[in-house]
Coordinates of C-alpha atoms in Angstrom, one line a residue:
M1 CA -41.1 12.2 83.1
A2 CA -38.1 14.1 81.0
T3 CA -35.9 14.6 83.8
A4 CA -35.6 11.1 84.4
L5 CA -33.4 10.3 81.4
K6 CA -30.7 8.8 81.6
L7 CA -27.4 9.4 79.7
N8 CA -26.4 5.9 77.8
R9 CA -22.9 5.5 77.5
P10 CA -21.6 6.5 74.2
H11 CA -20.8 3.3 72.0
N12 CA -20.4 2.2 68.4
R13 CA -23.9 0.9 67.3
L14 CA -22.4 0.2 63.7
V15 CA -21.0 -3.0 62.5
G16 CA -17.4 -2.9 62.3
S17 CA -14.8 -0.7 64.7
N18 CA -14.5 3.2 64.5
P19 CA -11.5 4.2 62.5
K20 CA -8.4 5.3 64.3
I21 CA -5.7 8.2 63.1
G22 CA -2.5 6.6 62.2
I23 CA 0.3 8.9 62.7
R24 CA 3.6 8.5 60.9
P25 CA 6.8 10.2 62.3
T26 CA 9.2 10.1 59.3
I27 CA 12.7 10.8 59.7
D28 CA 16.0 11.4 57.5
G29 CA 17.1 7.7 56.8
R30 CA 21.1 8.7 57.0
L31 CA 22.4 6.3 60.2
G32 CA 25.8 7.6 61.1
G33 CA 24.9 10.5 63.1
V34 CA 21.8 12.2 61.3
R35 CA 19.1 9.6 62.1
E36 CA 20.1 9.3 65.3
S37 CA 20.1 12.9 66.3
L38 CA 16.7 13.2 65.2
E39 CA 14.8 9.9 66.5
R40 CA 13.5 11.3 70.0
Q41 CA 12.5 14.2 68.6
T42 CA 10.9 13.0 65.3
M43 CA 9.1 10.3 67.9
T44 CA 8.1 13.3 70.2
M45 CA 6.1 15.1 68.1
A46 CA 4.2 11.9 66.8
K47 CA 3.5 11.1 70.5
N48 CA 2.2 15.0 71.2
A49 CA 0.2 15.0 68.1
A50 CA -1.5 11.7 69.4
R51 CA -2.2 13.0 72.9
F52 CA -3.8 16.3 71.2
L53 CA -6.3 14.6 69.2
T54 CA -7.1 12.1 71.9
Q55 CA -7.5 14.5 74.1
N56 CA -9.9 16.9 71.8
L57 CA -11.7 14.8 69.5
R58 CA -14.8 12.2 69.8
H59 CA -16.6 10.4 67.2
A60 CA -20.3 10.8 66.4
D61 CA -21.2 8.0 68.7
G62 CA -19.5 9.8 71.4
T63 CA -16.6 7.4 72.0
K64 CA -12.7 8.5 72.2
V65 CA -11.0 8.8 69.0
E66 CA -7.9 6.5 68.9
C67 CA -4.4 7.2 67.3
V68 CA -1.8 4.5 66.3
I69 CA 1.7 5.6 65.9
A70 CA 4.3 3.9 63.9
D71 CA 6.5 1.6 65.7
T72 CA 9.3 3.1 64.6
C73 CA 10.4 6.1 62.8
I74 CA 10.0 6.0 58.9
G75 CA 13.5 6.6 56.9
G76 CA 12.7 4.7 53.7
I77 CA 10.5 2.3 52.1
A78 CA 10.7 -0.4 54.2
E79 CA 9.5 0.8 57.1
A80 CA 6.6 2.9 55.2
S81 CA 5.5 -0.8 54.6
L82 CA 5.9 -1.8 57.9
C83 CA 3.6 1.2 59.1
A84 CA 1.0 0.4 56.5
E85 CA 0.6 -3.1 57.7
K86 CA 0.6 -1.8 61.0
F87 CA -2.0 0.4 60.2
A88 CA -4.2 -2.0 58.3
K89 CA -4.4 -4.3 61.2
E90 CA -5.1 -1.3 64.0
G91 CA -8.2 -0.1 61.6
V92 CA -6.5 3.2 60.7
G93 CA -8.5 5.3 58.3
V94 CA -7.1 8.9 58.4
S95 CA -3.5 9.1 57.9
L96 CA -0.8 12.0 59.5
T97 CA 2.4 12.0 59.0
V98 CA 4.6 14.4 61.0
T99 CA 8.2 15.6 60.9
P100 CA 11.3 18.1 62.2
C101 CA 13.3 17.3 59.6
W102 CA 14.3 16.5 56.1
C103 CA 13.1 12.9 54.6
Y104 CA 13.0 11.2 51.4
G105 CA 10.0 11.9 49.9
S106 CA 8.7 9.4 47.7
E107 CA 10.1 7.0 49.8
T108 CA 8.5 8.0 53.0
M109 CA 5.2 8.8 51.8
D110 CA 1.5 7.4 52.6
M111 CA 0.5 5.5 48.9
D112 CA -2.4 4.6 50.0
P113 CA -5.2 6.2 47.6
L114 CA -8.4 6.4 49.8
T115 CA -6.8 7.3 53.2
P116 CA -7.2 11.0 53.9
K117 CA -3.7 12.6 54.6
A118 CA -2.1 15.4 56.0
V119 CA 1.7 16.0 56.7
W120 CA 2.9 18.5 59.4
G121 CA 5.8 19.8 58.8
F122 CA 8.1 21.3 61.6
N123 CA 8.7 25.0 61.1
G124 CA 12.2 25.1 62.3
T125 CA 15.4 26.4 61.4
E126 CA 17.7 23.8 62.7
R127 CA 16.1 21.3 60.4
P128 CA 14.4 21.6 57.0
G129 CA 10.9 19.9 58.4
A130 CA 9.0 22.5 55.8
V131 CA 11.2 21.4 52.8
Y132 CA 10.1 17.9 53.5
L133 CA 6.4 19.3 53.4
A134 CA 6.9 20.9 50.3
A135 CA 8.7 17.9 48.7
V136 CA 6.3 15.2 49.7
S137 CA 3.4 17.2 48.9
A138 CA 4.4 17.6 45.4
G139 CA 5.1 13.9 45.3
H140 CA 1.4 13.5 46.7
N141 CA 0.2 15.9 44.1
Q142 CA 2.2 14.1 40.8
K143 CA 0.9 10.8 41.7
G144 CA -2.7 12.2 42.8
Y145 CA -3.0 11.7 46.3
P146 CA -3.6 15.6 47.5
I147 CA -2.7 15.8 50.9
F148 CA -3.3 18.9 53.6
N149 CA -0.3 20.4 54.4
I150 CA 0.3 21.7 58.3
Y151 CA 2.7 24.5 58.3
G152 CA 3.0 26.5 61.6
R153 CA 3.2 30.6 60.9
D154 CA 6.0 31.5 63.7
V155 CA 9.3 29.8 63.4
Q156 CA 9.6 27.1 66.6
D157 CA 13.1 26.4 68.1
G158 CA 14.4 23.0 67.4
G159 CA 13.4 21.9 70.7
D160 CA 10.2 23.4 71.3
Q161 CA 7.6 20.4 71.6
T162 CA 4.5 22.6 71.9
I163 CA 1.8 22.6 69.5
P164 CA 0.9 26.3 68.1
A165 CA -2.4 27.5 67.8
D166 CA -2.9 27.7 64.2
V167 CA -1.4 24.4 63.8
Q168 CA -4.0 22.8 66.3
A169 CA -6.6 24.3 64.2
K170 CA -5.6 22.4 61.1
L171 CA -5.0 19.3 63.1
L172 CA -8.3 19.3 64.6
S173 CA -10.0 20.2 61.1
F174 CA -8.2 17.7 59.3
A175 CA -8.8 15.2 61.7
K176 CA -12.4 15.7 61.9
A177 CA -12.9 15.3 58.4
G178 CA -10.7 12.7 57.6
L179 CA -13.0 10.6 60.4
A180 CA -15.8 11.5 59.0
V181 CA -14.9 10.2 55.2
A182 CA -13.8 6.7 57.2
T183 CA -16.6 6.3 59.1
M184 CA -18.8 6.7 56.2
R185 CA -16.7 4.0 53.9
G186 CA -18.5 1.0 54.2
K187 CA -21.7 1.9 56.0
S188 CA -25.4 2.1 53.8
Y189 CA -28.4 4.4 53.4
S190 CA -31.2 2.9 54.1
S191 CA -33.9 4.3 51.3
I192 CA -37.4 3.0 52.6
G193 CA -39.6 3.8 49.7
G194 CA -38.9 5.4 46.6
T195 CA -39.2 9.1 45.2
S196 CA -41.4 11.6 47.1
M197 CA -43.6 13.6 45.1
G198 CA -41.1 13.9 42.1
I199 CA -38.6 15.6 44.6
A200 CA -35.1 15.1 42.6
G201 CA -33.2 14.8 45.7
S202 CA -35.1 11.5 46.9
V203 CA -34.5 9.8 43.5
V204 CA -31.5 7.9 45.3
D205 CA -28.4 7.7 43.2
T206 CA -26.5 4.8 44.1
A207 CA -23.9 5.4 41.9
F208 CA -23.2 8.9 44.1
F209 CA -23.1 7.2 47.5
E210 CA -20.4 4.3 45.9
A211 CA -18.0 6.9 43.9
Y212 CA -18.1 9.8 46.7
L213 CA -18.8 8.3 50.0
G214 CA -17.8 4.8 49.7
M215 CA -21.3 3.5 50.9
R216 CA -24.1 1.3 49.6
V217 CA -27.6 1.9 49.3
M218 CA -30.3 -0.4 51.0
F219 CA -33.6 -0.1 49.3
I220 CA -36.5 -0.9 51.3
D221 CA -40.3 -1.3 49.8
E222 CA -42.6 0.7 52.7
I223 CA -44.8 -2.3 52.7
E224 CA -41.9 -4.1 55.2
L225 CA -42.8 -1.5 57.9
I226 CA -46.7 -3.2 57.4
R227 CA -45.2 -6.7 57.2
R228 CA -43.5 -5.7 60.6
M229 CA -46.5 -4.5 62.2
D230 CA -48.7 -7.2 61.3
R231 CA -46.7 -10.0 62.4
G232 CA -45.1 -8.4 65.4
I233 CA -41.4 -7.8 64.4
Y234 CA -40.6 -5.7 67.0
D235 CA -39.7 -5.8 70.6
A236 CA -43.7 -5.1 72.3
K237 CA -42.2 -4.6 75.3
E238 CA -40.1 -1.5 74.1
F239 CA -43.4 -0.6 72.3
K240 CA -45.2 -0.5 75.4
K241 CA -42.4 1.4 77.1
A242 CA -42.3 4.2 74.1
L243 CA -45.8 4.6 74.2
A244 CA -46.2 5.4 77.7
W245 CA -43.7 7.7 77.5
V246 CA -45.0 9.2 74.3
K247 CA -48.3 9.6 76.0
A248 CA -46.3 11.3 79.3
N249 CA -43.6 13.5 77.2
C250 CA -45.3 14.3 73.9
P251 CA -48.6 16.5 74.3
E252 CA -50.9 16.9 71.5
G253 CA -51.1 20.7 70.2
L254 CA -53.4 22.8 67.9
D255 CA -55.6 20.5 65.4
V256 CA -56.5 23.0 62.7
N257 CA -58.7 20.2 60.8
K258 CA -62.3 21.0 60.3
N259 CA -63.2 17.3 60.9
Q260 CA -61.3 16.4 63.7
R261 CA -60.7 12.9 64.5
S262 CA -61.8 10.5 67.7
R263 CA -60.2 10.1 70.6
E264 CA -59.7 6.5 69.6
A265 CA -58.7 6.9 66.0
K266 CA -55.9 9.5 67.6
D267 CA -54.8 6.8 69.9
K268 CA -54.3 4.2 67.3
E269 CA -52.6 6.4 65.0
W270 CA -50.3 7.3 67.6
E271 CA -49.8 3.5 68.4
I272 CA -48.6 3.1 64.6
C273 CA -46.6 6.3 64.6
V274 CA -44.5 4.5 67.5
K275 CA -44.0 1.4 65.7
M276 CA -42.7 2.8 62.8
A277 CA -40.0 4.6 64.5
L278 CA -39.0 1.8 66.3
I279 CA -39.0 -0.4 63.2
T280 CA -37.2 2.2 61.0
R281 CA -34.3 2.3 63.4
D282 CA -34.3 -1.6 63.6
L283 CA -34.1 -1.5 59.7
M284 CA -31.2 0.8 60.0
I285 CA -29.0 -0.7 62.8
G286 CA -30.7 -4.0 63.6
N287 CA -31.7 -5.1 67.3
P288 CA -30.6 -8.1 69.0
R289 CA -34.1 -8.8 70.6
L290 CA -35.5 -9.7 67.5
A291 CA -33.4 -12.7 67.4
E292 CA -34.3 -13.6 70.5
L293 CA -37.7 -13.3 69.6
G294 CA -37.1 -15.9 66.5
F295 CA -36.4 -13.5 63.7
G296 CA -32.9 -13.5 63.0
E297 CA -32.4 -12.3 59.7
E298 CA -34.5 -9.1 60.6
A299 CA -32.1 -9.0 63.7
L300 CA -29.3 -7.8 61.5
G301 CA -30.3 -4.6 60.4
H302 CA -28.8 -2.8 57.1
N303 CA -25.7 -1.1 58.9
S304 CA -27.1 1.9 58.2
I305 CA -25.3 5.2 59.0
A306 CA -28.4 7.4 57.2
G307 CA -31.8 6.7 55.6
G308 CA -34.9 8.3 54.6
F309 CA -38.6 7.6 54.3
Q310 CA -40.5 8.4 51.7
G311 CA -44.0 8.8 53.0
Q312 CA -46.1 11.1 50.7
R313 CA -48.0 10.1 48.9
Q314 CA -48.7 6.4 48.8
W315 CA -48.0 5.9 52.4
T316 CA -49.2 8.6 53.9
D317 CA -52.4 8.9 51.6
H318 CA -53.6 5.6 53.6
L319 CA -51.3 5.4 56.9
P320 CA -50.0 7.9 59.4
N321 CA -47.7 9.8 58.4
G322 CA -43.4 9.8 59.0
D323 CA -43.1 13.0 61.0
F324 CA -42.9 11.2 64.6
L325 CA -40.6 8.6 63.4
E326 CA -38.1 11.0 61.5
A327 CA -38.6 13.9 64.5
I328 CA -37.7 11.3 67.8
L329 CA -34.9 9.3 65.6
C330 CA -33.6 12.6 64.3
S331 CA -33.3 13.9 67.8
S332 CA -30.7 12.7 70.8
F333 CA -33.2 11.8 73.3
D334 CA -36.2 9.3 73.4
W335 CA -37.8 6.9 75.8
N336 CA -34.4 4.8 76.5
G337 CA -32.9 8.3 77.1
I338 CA -30.0 10.2 75.8
R339 CA -28.5 8.8 72.8
Q340 CA -26.8 9.5 69.5
P341 CA -29.2 10.9 67.1
Y342 CA -30.0 8.8 63.7
M343 CA -30.1 10.8 60.2
V344 CA -33.6 10.4 59.0
A345 CA -34.4 12.2 55.6
T346 CA -37.7 13.6 55.5
E347 CA -39.4 12.5 52.0
N348 CA -36.2 10.0 51.5
D349 CA -34.3 13.3 50.3
C350 CA -31.2 11.1 50.1
L351 CA -28.8 14.2 49.5
N352 CA -30.6 16.0 52.3
G353 CA -30.0 13.4 54.3
T354 CA -26.2 12.8 53.4
T355 CA -25.9 16.7 54.1
M356 CA -27.0 15.9 57.8
L357 CA -24.8 13.0 57.8
F358 CA -21.7 15.5 57.2
G359 CA -22.9 17.7 59.7
H360 CA -23.6 14.9 62.5
L361 CA -20.4 13.4 61.8
L362 CA -18.4 16.6 62.4
T363 CA -20.7 17.9 65.2
G364 CA -22.0 14.7 67.1
S365 CA -25.2 17.0 67.1
A366 CA -28.5 16.2 66.2
Q367 CA -29.2 17.9 62.7
V368 CA -32.6 19.8 61.6
F369 CA -34.1 19.0 58.1
A370 CA -36.0 22.1 57.0
D371 CA -37.3 23.4 53.8
V372 CA -36.3 26.6 52.6
R373 CA -39.7 28.1 52.8
T374 CA -40.0 32.0 52.2
Y375 CA -37.8 34.6 51.9
W376 CA -39.1 37.9 54.3
S377 CA -38.3 41.5 53.1
P378 CA -38.5 44.2 55.5
D379 CA -41.4 45.8 53.3
A380 CA -43.2 42.0 53.0
V381 CA -43.3 42.2 56.8
K382 CA -44.1 45.6 57.4
R383 CA -47.0 45.5 54.8
V384 CA -48.6 42.3 56.4
T385 CA -47.7 42.8 60.1
G386 CA -47.3 46.5 60.6
K387 CA -44.1 46.1 62.5
S388 CA -40.7 47.3 61.4
L389 CA -37.7 44.7 62.0
T390 CA -34.8 45.3 63.9
G391 CA -31.3 44.0 65.1
D392 CA -30.1 41.1 63.4
A393 CA -33.4 40.5 61.6
A394 CA -33.3 44.1 59.9
G395 CA -32.4 42.9 56.6
G396 CA -35.2 40.3 56.0
F397 CA -34.8 36.6 57.0
L398 CA -35.9 33.1 55.5
H399 CA -38.5 30.9 57.1
L400 CA -36.6 27.5 57.5
I401 CA -39.8 25.1 58.4
N402 CA -40.3 21.6 57.6
S403 CA -43.5 19.8 56.7
G404 CA -43.5 18.0 60.3
P405 CA -40.8 16.5 61.9
A406 CA -37.5 18.1 62.9
A407 CA -35.0 16.9 65.6
L408 CA -36.1 18.3 68.9
D409 CA -32.9 19.5 69.4
G410 CA -33.4 22.4 66.9
T411 CA -35.7 24.3 69.9
G412 CA -32.1 25.3 70.5
H413 CA -32.5 23.9 74.1
A414 CA -30.0 21.4 74.0
F415 CA -28.4 21.9 70.3
K416 CA -25.0 20.4 70.8
P417 CA -22.8 17.3 70.9
W418 CA -25.5 14.8 72.0
W419 CA -23.2 13.6 75.2
T420 CA -23.3 16.9 76.8
I421 CA -27.1 17.2 76.7
T422 CA -28.2 17.0 80.5
P423 CA -31.7 15.5 81.3
E424 CA -32.8 19.0 82.1
E425 CA -32.0 20.7 78.7
A426 CA -33.5 17.5 77.0
G427 CA -36.7 18.4 79.0
K428 CA -36.8 21.6 77.7
C429 CA -36.5 20.6 74.4
L430 CA -39.7 17.9 75.2
A431 CA -41.7 21.4 76.9
A432 CA -41.1 23.3 74.1
T433 CA -42.0 21.2 71.2
E434 CA -45.8 20.1 70.8
W435 CA -47.4 17.3 68.6
C436 CA -50.3 18.8 66.3
P437 CA -52.7 16.0 64.7
A438 CA -51.4 16.3 61.1
V439 CA -53.4 18.5 58.5
Y440 CA -55.6 15.7 56.9
E441 CA -55.7 17.8 53.7
Y442 CA -51.9 16.8 53.2
F443 CA -51.8 13.6 55.2
C444 CA -55.1 11.5 54.9
G445 CA -53.6 9.2 56.8
G446 CA -53.3 11.2 59.9
G447 CA -50.0 11.0 61.9
F448 CA -48.8 13.9 64.2
S449 CA -46.5 16.6 63.4
T450 CA -43.8 18.6 65.7
R451 CA -44.5 22.1 66.6
F452 CA -41.6 24.5 67.8
K453 CA -40.2 27.9 67.5
T454 CA -36.2 27.7 67.4
L455 CA -34.7 30.4 70.1
G456 CA -32.9 33.4 68.6
G457 CA -28.9 34.2 69.0
L458 CA -28.1 30.6 68.1
P459 CA -24.9 30.3 65.5
I460 CA -26.3 27.8 62.9
T461 CA -24.7 26.5 59.5
A462 CA -27.3 25.6 57.2
A463 CA -26.2 23.7 54.1
R464 CA -27.3 21.3 51.0
L465 CA -25.8 18.7 48.7
N466 CA -27.5 18.8 45.1
I467 CA -26.5 16.9 42.1
V468 CA -26.0 18.7 38.8
K469 CA -25.5 17.0 35.1
G470 CA -22.6 17.5 34.0
I471 CA -20.8 18.3 37.4
G472 CA -22.0 15.6 39.9
P473 CA -22.5 16.6 43.5
A474 CA -22.1 20.2 44.7
L475 CA -22.5 21.6 48.0
Q476 CA -23.5 25.0 49.1
I477 CA -23.0 26.5 52.9
A478 CA -24.3 29.4 54.7
E479 CA -23.6 30.6 58.1
G480 CA -25.6 32.6 60.2
T481 CA -28.0 33.0 63.3
T482 CA -31.3 32.3 64.5
V483 CA -33.7 35.4 65.0
E484 CA -36.3 35.5 67.4
L485 CA -39.2 37.4 66.4
P486 CA -41.7 39.6 68.5
D487 CA -44.7 37.0 69.4
D488 CA -47.2 39.2 67.4
V489 CA -44.6 39.1 64.4
H490 CA -44.1 35.6 64.7
D491 CA -47.8 34.4 65.2
V492 CA -48.7 36.4 61.9
L493 CA -46.0 35.1 59.5
D494 CA -46.3 31.5 60.8
K495 CA -49.9 31.1 60.3
R496 CA -49.7 32.4 56.8
T497 CA -47.7 28.9 56.3
N498 CA -48.6 26.5 58.3
P499 CA -48.8 26.9 62.3
T500 CA -48.5 23.1 63.1
W501 CA -44.8 22.7 62.0
P502 CA -41.4 23.8 63.6
T503 CA -40.3 27.3 62.5
T504 CA -36.6 28.5 62.3
W505 CA -36.3 32.0 61.7
F506 CA -32.9 32.4 60.1
V507 CA -30.6 35.1 58.7
P508 CA -27.6 34.0 57.1
R509 CA -24.2 36.2 57.2
T510 CA -24.2 38.2 53.9
T511 CA -21.0 39.7 52.5
G512 CA -22.7 42.3 49.8
N513 CA -21.2 40.2 46.9
G514 CA -22.6 37.4 44.8
A515 CA -25.4 34.6 46.5
F516 CA -24.4 36.4 49.6
R517 CA -24.8 40.0 48.6
D518 CA -27.9 40.1 50.9
V519 CA -30.5 37.4 52.4
Y520 CA -32.7 37.6 49.2
S521 CA -29.8 36.7 47.2
V522 CA -29.3 33.5 49.5
M523 CA -32.9 32.1 48.9
N524 CA -32.7 33.1 45.1
N525 CA -29.6 31.2 44.6
W526 CA -30.5 28.0 47.6
G527 CA -30.2 24.9 45.0
A528 CA -33.2 22.9 46.4
N529 CA -36.4 22.9 48.5
H530 CA -34.4 21.7 51.5
C531 CA -31.4 22.2 53.7
A532 CA -29.9 20.7 56.8
F533 CA -28.6 22.8 59.5
A534 CA -26.1 22.2 62.1
P535 CA -25.1 23.9 65.4
G536 CA -22.7 26.4 65.7
H537 CA -20.2 27.9 62.5
I538 CA -18.8 24.9 61.4
G539 CA -18.9 25.9 57.3
H540 CA -15.0 25.8 57.0
E541 CA -15.1 22.2 58.3
L542 CA -17.8 21.3 56.0
I543 CA -15.0 22.7 53.1
T544 CA -12.3 20.6 54.2
L545 CA -14.4 17.4 54.4
A546 CA -16.0 18.1 50.7
A547 CA -12.4 18.5 49.4
M548 CA -11.7 15.2 50.8
L549 CA -14.6 13.6 48.9
R550 CA -13.6 15.6 45.9
I551 CA -17.0 17.6 46.0
P552 CA -17.0 21.2 45.2
V553 CA -18.2 23.6 47.3
Y554 CA -20.2 26.4 44.9
M555 CA -21.9 28.5 47.2
H556 CA -20.5 29.4 50.8
N557 CA -19.8 32.6 52.8
I558 CA -17.1 31.5 54.6
E559 CA -14.2 33.9 55.6
E560 CA -11.0 33.0 53.1
D561 CA -8.6 32.6 55.9
R562 CA -10.9 29.9 57.3
V563 CA -11.1 27.7 54.4
Y564 CA -8.2 24.7 54.7
R565 CA -8.1 22.6 51.3
P566 CA -5.1 20.9 49.8
S567 CA -2.3 23.6 48.6
V568 CA -2.7 21.9 45.2
W569 CA -6.1 23.3 44.7
I570 CA -4.5 26.5 43.9
E571 CA -2.4 25.0 41.3
C572 CA -5.9 23.4 39.6
G573 CA -7.4 26.9 39.5
D574 CA -10.4 26.4 42.1
D575 CA -12.4 24.1 43.9
S576 CA -14.3 22.7 40.9
A577 CA -11.1 22.2 38.2
A578 CA -9.8 20.1 41.4
C579 CA -12.3 18.1 42.1
K580 CA -12.9 17.4 38.5
N581 CA -9.3 17.0 37.9
F582 CA -8.8 14.1 40.7
G583 CA -12.5 13.0 40.2
P584 CA -14.6 11.0 43.0
L585 CA -12.0 9.2 45.9
Y586 CA -13.7 5.7 45.3
G587 CA -13.8 5.7 41.5
K588 CA -15.9 6.9 38.4
Y589 CA -18.8 8.2 38.8

C-alpha cells in the first residue's frame, strides 16, 4: 500500500505569497562616462546572482524561489526609492545588494529595518566594489541595520562574471536564513491546550513570538477537538480514507500493558486518533471542504506555520494521546501521499516547536522531536550489557527518545527534503515503524506510540531554543552522527527506558573543550529536556538564522570558518553582546 503513495505537487498551503529575494544592483551615479561604463557589468552581476539563487533554492513547501531585480541600477536616493516601491509590490522579503564598483553608501543602501540584508562587493582591482561594501556596511552598522558581508577571497578580473565557490556558499547561507525569517513573519503558532506537566517550554510566551519571529499565537482549548469530533466538523470522507490507510500501513506493535484492552476498544481509539490528526491539521491551515459542509469559520484555519498539542495530562488521562497526530503530521507523508510535513510540538513545547520550524525552513525536511533522555558512558554500557563500545560510539552516546511521537522520516530511510522522497522510501519508513498501544500508566486514555530505531551513520544536527531570564531566547546546537548499536546492546538499553517509543542513538561531535569536551559534557550542558534534530550538518545555517533574528547561540560545535554572521558582531564583542545591542528584530521583548 505504501508504494502507491503519490508525490503531491509543491504548493504554498499558508495564507499569503512566499517571500521573494530582491536584488539591488548599485552603481556609481556619476553620468558622463563613469556610470555608462558600468551599467552592463552591474546589471549582469545582478542577473547572475538571481539565476544562481533560483536554480539552487526552494522554499520549505517545495516551490521554487523567485528573485526580483530592480528595474534600473541604483545610483542614488531616487532609484533606491523606486526599487523599494517595486520590492513592496512584488512581495520581497530578503534584500541582496550587488555591485562591482564604488557607489554612494547611504544614498543607495536599503533602509527597510525589517528585511534581512546582504551586500556582495565584487573583489576586483579595476573598480573598488570591496570599498563600497566596507563603506555601506559601516553605514548600516551606524544606523542599526546590520548586514551580511559577501566578499570573495580571490581577486577576479573585471570582466569575470562567474560566482566563486566561497561567494556561492555565503549567498546560499544568507538566502536560506533570510527566506526563513521572511516566511515566519505574519504567520502563527497554534497552541492547542496549555502548559504540559509544568514544562517551561510549553509556557507559550506571546512576546517572544511577536518580538523575535514576527508571529502571533493562537490559543485553542483542547475541548475544540472534542467539539469538532462530536459535531462532525471534519471531512468524513477523508476520515474513512485515512482510517483504511492506517489499518493497512500502521501495524500495531508491542503491548506492554498487563491489562490489555479489547480489539473493540483499540479500534475506537484508532478512530479518535485519526480524527485528532485531521482536526489538528484543519486548525492549523484550514480546509475548504469544511466550508462545503457548512462550517465556514472553521474552514479558514489559523494560518499556522507551527503548533503544539498539550496532551498530558488533562487530555491523556481521559482520551487517546496525541502521539499519532504528532507523528503522522510531522512526517512527510500520510494517506494523501508525500507532502510537506507539519511542525507540531509534543507537549506543546513551543520552544522546541520553534526549533523544529527553524530546521524545517532551512532544509525542507521533517524534523524529529525527542527527549534528551540519557548519556550512556562506555563503562555504564559495559556494566549493563557486558559489551564494549567501538567506532563512533566508543566515547559514549546520547539516547534521544520521545514519549511516543516522532516523524517517521526519523527512521533514516527518507530523512531529506520532502519533495525528493520516493514512494519506495516512504514505504520503508512505514515498514520500519510499528505503533504500540500506549502504556496506560502514563496514558489512561490510551492511544498508540510510534516505535522505530534510527539507522546509524546519519549526519544530523540537534538543536534547542531556550528562554533565559535577563537574556531572552538563546539557541544551542550540536552536530553529530547517529550510531547503530548491536542488537543485543540496543535491546538491553532500550528496554531500560520504554521499548514502545522511538529511539535514536546520537554521538555529538566533540572538540575537547567546554560544553563539547566530551559526550557527557554535551548532555550535562543541554538546556532543556527536549531537542529537535534535522538531517545533515546545518549548524552554520542555524547560526546565520539566529543572527538575523538577534538570538544568541551560546553553545555549538561548529568550526569557526563555517560561522557566518554580520561583521559588526566583532565590533560588539561577541554574539550575545551583538544580539543585546541590536535587540529583537521586530521590537522590544
